PDB file of C-alpha atoms in Angstrom:
ATOM      1  CA  LEU A   1     -23.774  -0.481 -22.802  1.00  0.00           C
ATOM      2  CA  ALA A   2     -20.314  -1.750 -21.884  1.00  0.00           C
ATOM      3  CA  ALA A   3     -20.211  -3.908 -25.006  1.00  0.00           C
ATOM      4  CA  ALA A   4     -21.217  -0.963 -27.180  1.00  0.00           C
ATOM      5  CA  ALA A   5     -18.562   1.231 -25.569  1.00  0.00           C
ATOM      6  CA  ALA A   6     -15.941  -1.453 -26.124  1.00  0.00           C
ATOM      7  CA  ALA A   7     -16.990  -1.845 -29.746  1.00  0.00           C
ATOM      8  CA  ASN A   8     -16.625   1.907 -30.263  1.00  0.00           C
ATOM      9  CA  GLY A   9     -13.232   1.926 -28.559  1.00  0.00           C
ATOM     10  CA  ALA A  10     -14.418   3.936 -25.552  1.00  0.00           C
ATOM     11  CA  GLY A  11     -12.128   3.698 -22.587  1.00  0.00           C
ATOM     12  CA  ALA A  12      -9.183   2.570 -24.715  1.00  0.00           C
ATOM     13  CA  PRO A  13      -6.023   4.656 -24.773  1.00  0.00           C
ATOM     14  CA  ALA A  14      -5.755   7.122 -27.632  1.00  0.00           C
ATOM     15  CA  ALA A  15      -3.629   6.164 -30.602  1.00  0.00           C
ATOM     16  CA  ALA A  16      -0.552   8.254 -31.312  1.00  0.00           C
ATOM     17  CA  PRO A  17       1.430   8.724 -34.475  1.00  0.00           C
ATOM     18  CA  ALA A  18       4.453   6.541 -35.024  1.00  0.00           C
ATOM     19  CA  PRO A  19       7.517   7.664 -33.008  1.00  0.00           C
ATOM     20  CA  ASN A  20       9.344   8.694 -36.199  1.00  0.00           C
ATOM     21  CA  GLY A  21       6.670  11.331 -36.800  1.00  0.00           C
ATOM     22  CA  GLY A  22       5.397   9.648 -39.951  1.00  0.00           C
ATOM     23  CA  SER A  23       1.808   8.781 -40.502  1.00  0.00           C
ATOM     24  CA  GLY A  24       2.543   5.545 -42.307  1.00  0.00           C
ATOM     25  CA  GLY A  25       1.652   2.158 -41.006  1.00  0.00           C
ATOM     26  CA  ARG A  26       1.807   1.366 -37.336  1.00  0.00           C
ATOM     27  CA  GLU A  27       0.419   3.476 -34.571  1.00  0.00           C
ATOM     28  CA  ARG A  28       1.290   2.821 -30.979  1.00  0.00           C
ATOM     29  CA  ARG A  29      -1.140   2.952 -28.111  1.00  0.00           C
ATOM     30  CA  ARG A  30      -0.655   5.918 -25.812  1.00  0.00           C
ATOM     31  CA  SER A  31      -0.896   5.489 -22.098  1.00  0.00           C
ATOM     32  CA  VAL A  32      -3.236   7.489 -19.932  1.00  0.00           C
ATOM     33  CA  GLY A  33      -0.134   9.092 -18.402  1.00  0.00           C
ATOM     34  CA  SER A  34       1.010  10.299 -21.833  1.00  0.00           C
ATOM     35  CA  HIS A  35      -2.397  11.778 -22.504  1.00  0.00           C
ATOM     36  CA  VAL A  36      -2.441  13.533 -19.121  1.00  0.00           C
ATOM     37  CA  LEU A  37       1.045  14.875 -19.776  1.00  0.00           C
ATOM     38  CA  ASP A  38      -0.129  16.295 -23.107  1.00  0.00           C
ATOM     39  CA  VAL A  39      -3.082  17.985 -21.423  1.00  0.00           C
ATOM     40  CA  ILE A  40      -0.832  19.458 -18.713  1.00  0.00           C
ATOM     41  CA  ALA A  41       1.663  20.637 -21.350  1.00  0.00           C
ATOM     42  CA  SER A  42      -1.114  22.389 -23.208  1.00  0.00           C
ATOM     43  CA  GLU A  43      -2.707  23.926 -20.113  1.00  0.00           C
ATOM     44  CA  LEU A  44       0.611  25.179 -18.719  1.00  0.00           C
ATOM     45  CA  SER A  45       2.145  26.129 -22.081  1.00  0.00           C
ATOM     46  CA  LEU A  46       5.223  24.053 -21.350  1.00  0.00           C
ATOM     47  CA  ALA A  47       8.376  24.520 -23.386  1.00  0.00           C
ATOM     48  CA  PRO A  48       9.771  21.387 -25.096  1.00  0.00           C
ATOM     49  CA  GLY A  49      12.581  21.149 -22.515  1.00  0.00           C
ATOM     50  CA  GLN A  50      10.055  21.249 -19.695  1.00  0.00           C
ATOM     51  CA  LEU A  51       7.980  18.561 -21.372  1.00  0.00           C
ATOM     52  CA  ASP A  52      11.077  16.354 -21.739  1.00  0.00           C
ATOM     53  CA  ALA A  53      11.962  16.877 -18.069  1.00  0.00           C
ATOM     54  CA  LEU A  54       8.414  15.962 -16.990  1.00  0.00           C
ATOM     55  CA  SER A  55       8.535  12.886 -19.210  1.00  0.00           C
ATOM     56  CA  GLN A  56      11.673  11.747 -17.402  1.00  0.00           C
ATOM     57  CA  HIS A  57       9.987  12.473 -14.086  1.00  0.00           C
ATOM     58  CA  ARG A  58       7.155  10.094 -15.059  1.00  0.00           C
ATOM     59  CA  ILE A  59       9.568   7.169 -14.611  1.00  0.00           C
ATOM     60  CA  LYS A  60      10.146   8.209 -11.002  1.00  0.00           C
ATOM     61  CA  ILE A  61       6.414   8.611 -10.445  1.00  0.00           C
ATOM     62  CA  HIS A  62       5.808   5.123 -11.858  1.00  0.00           C
ATOM     63  CA  ARG A  63       8.439   3.641  -9.514  1.00  0.00           C
ATOM     64  CA  ASP A  64       6.910   5.511  -6.602  1.00  0.00           C
ATOM     65  CA  ARG A  65       3.477   4.137  -7.506  1.00  0.00           C
ATOM     66  CA  GLU A  66       4.924   0.599  -7.502  1.00  0.00           C
ATOM     67  CA  ILE A  67       6.369   1.206  -4.038  1.00  0.00           C
ATOM     68  CA  LEU A  68       3.014   2.539  -2.862  1.00  0.00           C
ATOM     69  CA  VAL A  69       1.229  -0.580  -4.149  1.00  0.00           C
ATOM     70  CA  SER A  70       3.794  -2.755  -2.383  1.00  0.00           C
ATOM     71  CA  CYS A  71       3.309  -0.802   0.856  1.00  0.00           C
ATOM     72  CA  ALA A  72      -0.474  -1.162   0.582  1.00  0.00           C
ATOM     73  CA  LYS A  73      -0.058  -4.934   0.291  1.00  0.00           C
ATOM     74  CA  LEU A  74       2.194  -4.968   3.346  1.00  0.00           C
ATOM     75  CA  VAL A  75      -0.358  -2.934   5.306  1.00  0.00           C
ATOM     76  CA  GLU A  76      -3.096  -5.394   4.321  1.00  0.00           C
ATOM     77  CA  ASP A  77      -0.908  -8.331   5.409  1.00  0.00           C
ATOM     78  CA  LEU A  78      -0.160  -6.594   8.686  1.00  0.00           C
ATOM     79  CA  ARG A  79      -3.840  -5.824   9.220  1.00  0.00           C
ATOM     80  CA  GLY A  80      -4.632  -9.520   8.831  1.00  0.00           C
ATOM     81  CA  LYS A  81      -1.893 -10.505  11.277  1.00  0.00           C
ATOM     82  CA  VAL A  82      -3.092  -7.948  13.832  1.00  0.00           C
ATOM     83  CA  GLU A  83      -6.647  -9.276  13.524  1.00  0.00           C
ATOM     84  CA  ALA A  84      -5.378 -12.841  13.995  1.00  0.00           C
ATOM     85  CA  HIS A  85      -3.345 -11.752  17.037  1.00  0.00           C
ATOM     86  CA  LEU A  86      -6.349  -9.992  18.595  1.00  0.00           C
ATOM     87  CA  HIS A  87      -8.523 -13.051  18.008  1.00  0.00           C
ATOM     88  CA  THR A  88      -5.929 -15.318  19.634  1.00  0.00           C
ATOM     89  CA  GLN A  89      -5.498 -12.896  22.519  1.00  0.00           C
ATOM     90  CA  GLN A  90      -9.268 -12.865  23.139  1.00  0.00           C
ATOM     91  CA  LYS A  91      -9.331 -16.667  23.183  1.00  0.00           C
ATOM     92  CA  THR A  92      -6.400 -16.711  25.619  1.00  0.00           C
ATOM     93  CA  LEU A  93      -8.103 -14.230  27.942  1.00  0.00           C
ATOM     94  CA  ALA A  94     -11.343 -16.220  27.769  1.00  0.00           C
ATOM     95  CA  GLY A  95      -9.393 -19.302  28.844  1.00  0.00           C
ATOM     96  CA  LEU A  96      -7.729 -17.397  31.670  1.00  0.00           C
ATOM     97  CA  ARG A  97     -11.133 -16.189  32.882  1.00  0.00           C
ATOM     98  CA  THR A  98     -12.166 -19.801  33.410  1.00  0.00           C
ATOM     99  CA  ILE A  99      -9.092 -20.381  35.598  1.00  0.00           C
ATOM    100  CA  LEU A 100      -8.402 -17.074  37.363  1.00  0.00           C
ATOM    101  CA  SER A 101     -10.602 -14.774  39.374  1.00  0.00           C
ATOM    102  CA  PRO A 102     -11.634 -11.452  37.761  1.00  0.00           C
ATOM    103  CA  THR A 103      -9.111  -9.630  39.965  1.00  0.00           C
ATOM    104  CA  GLN A 104      -6.327 -12.013  38.939  1.00  0.00           C
ATOM    105  CA  VAL A 105      -7.199 -11.583  35.243  1.00  0.00           C
ATOM    106  CA  ALA A 106      -7.051  -7.791  35.649  1.00  0.00           C
ATOM    107  CA  ARG A 107      -3.700  -8.040  37.449  1.00  0.00           C
ATOM    108  CA  TYR A 108      -2.383 -10.362  34.724  1.00  0.00           C
ATOM    109  CA  VAL A 109      -3.388  -7.924  31.972  1.00  0.00           C
ATOM    110  CA  MET A 110      -1.737  -5.044  33.852  1.00  0.00           C
ATOM    111  CA  TRP A 111       1.405  -7.131  34.383  1.00  0.00           C
ATOM    112  CA  VAL A 112       1.588  -7.991  30.665  1.00  0.00           C
ATOM    113  CA  GLU A 113       1.242  -4.312  29.732  1.00  0.00           C
ATOM    114  CA  LYS A 114       3.985  -3.273  32.176  1.00  0.00           C
ATOM    115  CA  SER A 115       6.286  -6.148  31.258  1.00  0.00           C
ATOM    116  CA  LYS A 116       6.044  -6.092  27.448  1.00  0.00           C
ATOM    117  CA  HIS A 117       9.554  -4.740  27.041  1.00  0.00           C
ATOM    118  CA  LYS A 118      11.043  -7.386  29.350  1.00  0.00           C
ATOM    119  CA  MET A 119       9.088 -10.155  27.611  1.00  0.00           C
ATOM    120  CA  HIS A 120      10.354  -9.001  24.177  1.00  0.00           C
ATOM    121  CA  GLN A 121      13.931  -8.987  25.495  1.00  0.00           C
ATOM    122  CA  CYS A 122      13.525 -12.542  26.793  1.00  0.00           C
ATOM    123  CA  ALA A 123      12.042 -13.693  23.484  1.00  0.00           C
ATOM    124  CA  ASP A 124      14.836 -11.990  21.512  1.00  0.00           C
ATOM    125  CA  SER A 125      17.603 -13.480  23.645  1.00  0.00           C
ATOM    126  CA  SER A 126      16.195 -17.010  23.359  1.00  0.00           C
ATOM    127  CA  ALA A 127      15.926 -16.825  19.558  1.00  0.00           C
TER     128      ALA A 127
END
């Protein structure tokens, strides 16, 4: 089915007339965004000036989409680092459990939670 759809041009962007308005020769491929803009213009009965303004706004939307993709990648990277940190922390606590009593492990965890700010300050000042 996919091969038949591809052979019939299904899923491909619609072709538009040449930018000079002529029908001769080359046609350029229209983006999905251009098609959506045409549909919106028709549905909302946009004036030519409004259509031009929305076309200019598309550039900002495209930039925003690029930023969003970049942010999503950063979130994924951060998620991986958090998972690695949690795994390391579990291994550390497992090692401490072999050395310390359960009460001492609990006190250590409480101390770490209370002293995070101080520990970050020490790490920052030594860097």
